[in-house]
Amino acid sequence: MSLKIKLTLTYAGMLAGGILLLSILVYSYVGIAMLERLDSRLILNSSRVINSSRADALGEIEADHTHLDISSEFFFQVWGINKRILAFSENASDFTSAMDVNGLAATSPVFNSIVLKNDSYRVLTTPIQVNQQSVGWLQVGISLIDYTRTQQEIFQMFFVADIFLGLIVGGLSWLIIRKELKPLEDITNAAKQMMSSDDLSIRIPLEPGRQDEIGQVILTLNRTLVRLERIFNSQKRFITDVSHELRTPLTVIKGNIGLGLLMKNMDEESLLTIDKEIDRLTRLVNNLLFIAEAETDGAPLDLKP
């Protein structure tokens, strides 16, 4: 896997994770806020129902809710202490039992989310007291269909937004990373071209005004290539000069030896010439050894004022 793909997947994954986390937080906050709003409305309507109820001398609840100002989206039931239903709203006539059976044992207001006939409801159970004596319970409920539908819509919206933003960020990250890593491709291509052609005059292209880390790396590499080219050219000239200098005495020696073999006689002058050229070769070899030692910082130095 290339570096561009790794960086793109990393950036896109990090952003997608951040967006997902934010979506979960917003989704949870919206859900809690909506549920608190429903609970507030349940408390308000529960107070209206209780205010319209009366208790007789025996403590039995008398409920007349025919003229009660309560929205039709709310269901309510009034239960006596003997678990007998005393009153209910018209839209709750289909319920054959308490909306929240467990709530009939409550001694303080309690909220519950329940399922009745395959539908979800939010139910508030409030104990009804007369002279600090419990005489029954009021249960007020509201359907959670709209709440559930809204939650689903929010979830779908965030899901689509996460995918959409992930694709956009992934595409933009790919383009930006591709542009920023283009100099690395130029470095690789330049290195391959130098290896294939042995041409040290090749330079890595550098964008004008680029002062970042990659620009510094390219600038340093180009300076290194300039120095290597100079060293390589110096070595080529050195080898050429050494070859020329060594060829001359070797030619003289070979010529004198060949002449002596041809004449079957070696005169003193030829021997002196051969000896002189051998000394010259010795000096050249010693100079080469000294240069090699100097290049490796191994040359002995005789320092004097």
Short mmCIF file of C-alpha atoms in Angstrom, two decimals:
data_model
loop_
_atom_site.label_atom_id
_atom_site.label_comp_id
_atom_site.label_asym_id
_atom_site.label_seq_id
_atom_site.Cartn_x
_atom_site.Cartn_y
_atom_site.Cartn_z
CA MET A 1 0.00 0.00 0.00
CA SER A 2 1.42 3.37 -1.03
CA LEU A 3 2.07 6.23 1.40
CA LYS A 4 -0.60 8.34 -0.31
CA ILE A 5 -3.27 5.71 0.26
CA LYS A 6 -2.19 5.19 3.88
CA LEU A 7 -2.30 8.92 4.65
CA THR A 8 -5.61 9.36 2.84
CA LEU A 9 -7.23 6.48 4.72
CA THR A 10 -5.76 7.75 8.01
CA TYR A 11 -7.04 11.31 7.58
CA ALA A 12 -10.42 10.21 6.25
CA GLY A 13 -10.76 7.64 9.05
CA MET A 14 -9.87 10.16 11.75
CA LEU A 15 -12.35 12.71 10.40
CA ALA A 16 -15.05 10.09 9.94
CA GLY A 17 -14.47 8.94 13.52
CA GLY A 18 -14.73 12.53 14.76
CA ILE A 19 -17.91 13.14 12.77
CA LEU A 20 -19.35 9.84 14.01
CA LEU A 21 -18.59 10.76 17.62
CA LEU A 22 -20.13 14.19 17.15
CA SER A 23 -23.17 12.62 15.50
CA ILE A 24 -23.63 10.23 18.43
CA LEU A 25 -23.39 13.11 20.90
CA VAL A 26 -25.86 15.27 18.96
CA TYR A 27 -28.19 12.30 18.42
CA SER A 28 -28.14 11.49 22.14
CA TYR A 29 -28.60 15.12 23.16
CA VAL A 30 -31.53 15.63 20.78
CA GLY A 31 -33.14 12.41 22.03
CA ILE A 32 -32.77 13.43 25.67
CA ALA A 33 -34.05 16.96 24.95
CA MET A 34 -37.09 15.63 23.09
CA LEU A 35 -37.84 13.17 25.88
CA GLU A 36 -37.55 15.90 28.51
CA ARG A 37 -39.96 18.03 26.51
CA LEU A 38 -42.46 15.16 26.37
CA ASP A 39 -42.06 14.61 30.11
CA SER A 40 -42.74 18.30 30.76
CA ARG A 41 -45.93 18.12 28.74
CA LEU A 42 -46.96 14.96 30.59
CA ILE A 43 -46.46 16.74 33.93
CA LEU A 44 -48.54 19.71 32.74
CA ASN A 45 -51.44 17.56 31.55
CA SER A 46 -51.23 15.35 34.61
CA SER A 47 -51.70 18.47 36.78
CA ARG A 48 -54.74 19.46 34.74
CA VAL A 49 -56.34 16.04 35.21
CA ILE A 50 -55.62 16.00 38.95
CA ASN A 51 -57.01 19.53 39.36
CA SER A 52 -60.25 18.42 37.71
CA SER A 53 -60.61 15.44 40.08
CA ARG A 54 -62.33 15.41 43.49
CA ALA A 55 -62.44 13.01 46.40
CA ASP A 56 -65.65 12.15 48.32
CA ALA A 57 -65.99 11.73 52.09
CA LEU A 58 -64.84 8.10 51.87
CA GLY A 59 -61.76 9.05 49.92
CA GLU A 60 -63.07 7.70 46.64
CA ILE A 61 -62.04 9.73 43.58
CA GLU A 62 -64.79 11.41 41.63
CA ALA A 63 -63.56 12.25 38.15
CA ASP A 64 -65.46 14.28 35.60
CA HIS A 65 -63.20 15.01 32.69
CA THR A 66 -65.79 15.71 30.02
CA HIS A 67 -64.79 19.36 29.82
CA LEU A 68 -61.09 18.86 30.51
CA ASP A 69 -58.82 21.01 28.36
CA ILE A 70 -56.30 18.36 27.30
CA SER A 71 -54.94 17.54 23.86
CA SER A 72 -56.28 14.47 22.11
CA GLU A 73 -52.72 13.16 21.66
CA PHE A 74 -52.57 12.42 25.41
CA PHE A 75 -54.09 9.31 27.00
CA PHE A 76 -55.00 9.15 30.68
CA GLN A 77 -56.44 6.70 33.14
CA VAL A 78 -57.51 7.23 36.76
CA TRP A 79 -57.15 4.16 38.96
CA GLY A 80 -58.53 3.70 42.47
CA ILE A 81 -56.71 2.25 45.41
CA ASN A 82 -58.40 -1.09 44.74
CA LYS A 83 -56.87 -1.15 41.25
CA ARG A 84 -60.26 -0.33 39.71
CA ILE A 85 -60.35 2.12 36.87
CA LEU A 86 -62.39 5.21 37.70
CA ALA A 87 -62.02 7.33 34.58
CA PHE A 88 -60.21 7.39 31.29
CA SER A 89 -59.98 9.48 28.17
CA GLU A 90 -61.90 8.48 25.05
CA ASN A 91 -58.73 7.62 23.15
CA ALA A 92 -57.72 5.23 25.98
CA SER A 93 -60.91 3.18 25.78
CA ASP A 94 -59.11 0.45 23.84
CA PHE A 95 -56.72 -0.23 26.71
CA THR A 96 -58.00 -3.18 28.74
CA SER A 97 -55.47 -2.70 31.54
CA ALA A 98 -53.30 -0.01 33.04
CA MET A 99 -50.95 1.68 30.61
CA ASP A 100 -48.12 1.06 33.06
CA VAL A 101 -49.01 -1.89 35.32
CA ASN A 102 -45.83 -1.55 37.37
CA GLY A 103 -46.58 2.11 37.97
CA LEU A 104 -49.67 1.34 40.08
CA ALA A 105 -47.35 0.55 42.98
CA ALA A 106 -45.50 3.87 42.75
CA THR A 107 -45.43 6.18 45.77
CA SER A 108 -43.97 9.11 43.78
CA PRO A 109 -44.29 10.32 40.18
CA VAL A 110 -42.49 7.96 37.84
CA PHE A 111 -41.86 7.95 34.07
CA ASN A 112 -41.72 4.79 32.00
CA SER A 113 -41.41 4.00 28.32
CA ILE A 114 -43.63 1.02 27.52
CA VAL A 115 -45.01 -0.89 24.57
CA LEU A 116 -48.78 -1.36 24.19
CA LYS A 117 -50.25 -3.12 21.20
CA ASN A 118 -46.94 -2.92 19.33
CA ASP A 119 -46.76 0.86 19.84
CA SER A 120 -44.37 2.74 22.15
CA TYR A 121 -45.71 5.15 24.77
CA ARG A 122 -44.25 7.45 27.37
CA VAL A 123 -46.29 7.17 30.57
CA LEU A 124 -46.25 9.29 33.72
CA THR A 125 -47.76 7.65 36.80
CA THR A 126 -48.66 10.10 39.59
CA PRO A 127 -50.03 8.96 42.96
CA ILE A 128 -53.22 10.79 44.05
CA GLN A 129 -53.32 11.62 47.72
CA VAL A 130 -56.02 13.00 50.02
CA ASN A 131 -54.99 14.07 53.52
CA GLN A 132 -51.61 12.46 52.89
CA GLN A 133 -53.32 9.16 52.14
CA SER A 134 -52.96 7.49 48.75
CA VAL A 135 -56.36 7.08 47.11
CA GLY A 136 -55.30 6.13 43.60
CA TRP A 137 -53.07 6.80 40.65
CA LEU A 138 -53.23 8.89 37.52
CA GLN A 139 -51.49 7.64 34.43
CA VAL A 140 -50.99 10.04 31.54
CA GLY A 141 -49.34 8.80 28.38
CA ILE A 142 -48.40 9.95 24.91
CA SER A 143 -47.44 7.97 21.84
CA LEU A 144 -43.73 7.85 20.95
CA ILE A 145 -44.37 7.33 17.26
CA ASP A 146 -43.37 10.90 16.35
CA TYR A 147 -40.42 10.74 18.74
CA THR A 148 -39.21 7.46 17.22
CA ARG A 149 -39.74 8.72 13.68
CA THR A 150 -37.78 11.89 14.44
CA GLN A 151 -34.96 9.85 15.96
CA GLN A 152 -34.85 7.65 12.87
CA GLU A 153 -34.78 10.67 10.57
CA ILE A 154 -31.95 12.24 12.57
CA PHE A 155 -30.04 8.95 12.49
CA GLN A 156 -30.50 8.64 8.73
CA MET A 157 -29.47 12.27 8.24
CA PHE A 158 -26.28 11.81 10.24
CA PHE A 159 -25.56 8.48 8.53
CA VAL A 160 -25.83 10.00 5.05
CA ALA A 161 -23.89 13.08 6.17
CA ASP A 162 -21.09 10.92 7.58
CA ILE A 163 -20.75 8.96 4.35
CA PHE A 164 -21.01 12.10 2.19
CA LEU A 165 -18.46 14.05 4.23
CA GLY A 166 -16.20 11.00 4.43
CA LEU A 167 -16.14 10.71 0.63
CA ILE A 168 -15.55 14.44 0.18
CA VAL A 169 -12.78 14.56 2.77
CA GLY A 170 -11.25 11.39 1.37
CA GLY A 171 -11.19 12.88 -2.14
CA LEU A 172 -9.79 16.22 -0.97
CA SER A 173 -7.20 14.45 1.19
CA TRP A 174 -6.13 12.36 -1.80
CA LEU A 175 -5.66 15.46 -3.97
CA ILE A 176 -3.80 17.41 -1.28
CA ILE A 177 -1.58 14.49 -0.27
CA ARG A 178 -0.88 13.70 -3.92
CA LYS A 179 0.23 17.29 -4.50
CA GLU A 180 2.33 17.43 -1.34
CA LEU A 181 4.03 14.09 -2.05
CA LYS A 182 4.72 14.90 -5.71
CA PRO A 183 8.31 15.98 -4.85
CA LEU A 184 8.97 12.51 -3.42
CA GLU A 185 7.99 11.02 -6.77
CA ASP A 186 10.32 13.51 -8.47
CA ILE A 187 13.15 12.36 -6.16
CA THR A 188 12.46 8.71 -7.00
CA ASN A 189 12.28 9.40 -10.73
CA ALA A 190 15.48 11.43 -10.66
CA ALA A 191 17.29 8.65 -8.75
CA LYS A 192 16.10 6.02 -11.25
CA GLN A 193 17.15 8.21 -14.18
CA MET A 194 20.63 8.72 -12.68
CA MET A 195 21.01 4.97 -12.08
CA SER A 196 20.01 4.11 -15.63
CA SER A 197 22.09 6.80 -17.37
CA ASP A 198 24.96 7.39 -14.88
CA ASP A 199 24.33 11.10 -15.37
CA LEU A 200 25.01 13.12 -12.20
CA SER A 201 23.99 16.38 -13.90
CA ILE A 202 20.31 15.52 -13.32
CA ARG A 203 18.63 17.72 -10.71
CA ILE A 204 15.40 17.28 -8.76
CA PRO A 205 12.83 19.96 -9.70
CA LEU A 206 11.97 22.30 -6.83
CA GLU A 207 8.99 24.63 -6.68
CA PRO A 208 10.03 28.26 -6.26
CA GLY A 209 9.54 29.57 -2.73
CA ARG A 210 8.99 26.15 -1.17
CA GLN A 211 10.49 26.33 2.34
CA ASP A 212 8.94 23.30 4.02
CA GLU A 213 10.70 20.10 5.08
CA ILE A 214 10.37 18.49 1.65
CA GLY A 215 11.79 21.61 0.01
CA GLN A 216 14.78 21.50 2.38
CA VAL A 217 15.33 17.81 1.57
CA ILE A 218 15.27 18.48 -2.20
CA LEU A 219 17.60 21.47 -1.82
CA THR A 220 20.04 19.39 0.24
CA LEU A 221 19.92 16.52 -2.26
CA ASN A 222 20.55 18.87 -5.18
CA ARG A 223 23.55 20.37 -3.38
CA THR A 224 24.81 16.85 -2.67
CA LEU A 225 24.42 15.96 -6.35
CA VAL A 226 26.40 19.07 -7.34
CA ARG A 227 29.22 18.04 -5.02
CA LEU A 228 29.12 14.43 -6.22
CA GLU A 229 29.23 15.61 -9.82
CA ARG A 230 32.29 17.73 -9.10
CA ILE A 231 34.02 14.85 -7.32
CA PHE A 232 33.11 12.44 -10.11
CA ASN A 233 34.40 14.84 -12.78
CA SER A 234 37.58 15.41 -10.76
CA GLN A 235 38.10 11.67 -10.56
CA LYS A 236 37.57 11.33 -14.30
CA ARG A 237 40.14 14.07 -15.01
CA PHE A 238 42.47 12.54 -12.44
CA ILE A 239 42.23 9.10 -14.04
CA THR A 240 42.81 10.62 -17.48
CA ASP A 241 45.86 12.56 -16.26
CA VAL A 242 47.28 9.54 -14.42
CA SER A 243 46.78 7.35 -17.47
CA HIS A 244 48.59 9.87 -19.61
CA GLU A 245 51.43 10.30 -17.12
CA LEU A 246 51.88 6.54 -16.69
CA ARG A 247 51.66 5.85 -20.42
CA THR A 248 54.69 8.05 -21.24
CA PRO A 249 57.35 6.30 -19.11
CA LEU A 250 55.92 2.90 -19.93
CA THR A 251 56.19 3.69 -23.64
CA VAL A 252 59.82 4.81 -23.23
CA ILE A 253 60.68 1.70 -21.22
CA LYS A 254 58.95 -0.61 -23.67
CA GLY A 255 60.67 1.10 -26.61
CA ASN A 256 64.15 0.82 -25.14
CA ILE A 257 63.65 -2.80 -24.13
CA GLY A 258 62.30 -3.63 -27.57
CA LEU A 259 65.26 -1.92 -29.22
CA GLY A 260 67.70 -3.79 -27.00
CA LEU A 261 66.09 -7.11 -27.82
CA LEU A 262 66.20 -6.30 -31.50
CA MET A 263 69.88 -5.33 -31.40
CA LYS A 264 70.77 -8.10 -28.98
CA ASN A 265 72.57 -5.48 -26.98
CA MET A 266 71.59 -2.97 -24.25
CA ASP A 267 73.75 0.18 -24.20
CA GLU A 268 74.36 2.21 -21.04
CA GLU A 269 72.21 5.12 -22.23
CA SER A 270 69.17 2.90 -22.70
CA LEU A 271 69.61 1.39 -19.26
CA LEU A 272 69.92 4.87 -17.72
CA THR A 273 66.76 5.95 -19.54
CA ILE A 274 64.89 2.88 -18.28
CA ASP A 275 66.13 3.52 -14.74
CA LYS A 276 65.04 7.16 -14.95
CA GLU A 277 61.56 6.26 -16.17
CA ILE A 278 61.22 3.61 -13.45
CA ASP A 279 62.05 6.27 -10.86
CA ARG A 280 59.38 8.46 -12.47
CA LEU A 281 56.84 5.65 -12.23
CA THR A 282 57.80 5.14 -8.60
CA ARG A 283 57.21 8.84 -7.84
CA LEU A 284 53.84 8.71 -9.59
CA VAL A 285 52.77 5.64 -7.65
CA ASN A 286 53.93 7.21 -4.37
CA ASN A 287 52.00 10.37 -5.19
CA LEU A 288 48.89 8.29 -5.89
CA LEU A 289 49.27 6.54 -2.55
CA PHE A 290 49.71 9.90 -0.78
CA ILE A 291 46.55 11.26 -2.43
CA ALA A 292 44.61 8.16 -1.39
CA GLU A 293 45.84 8.53 2.20
CA ALA A 294 44.96 12.25 2.21
CA GLU A 295 41.44 11.53 1.05
CA THR A 296 41.01 9.14 3.97
CA ASP A 297 42.63 11.57 6.47
CA GLY A 298 45.52 9.14 6.90
CA ALA A 299 48.33 11.26 5.44
CA PRO A 300 51.12 12.15 7.88
CA LEU A 301 51.46 15.90 8.36
CA ASP A 302 54.69 17.70 9.29
CA LEU A 303 53.42 20.96 10.73
CA LYS A 304 55.95 23.78 11.27
CA PRO A 305 55.68 27.55 11.81
#
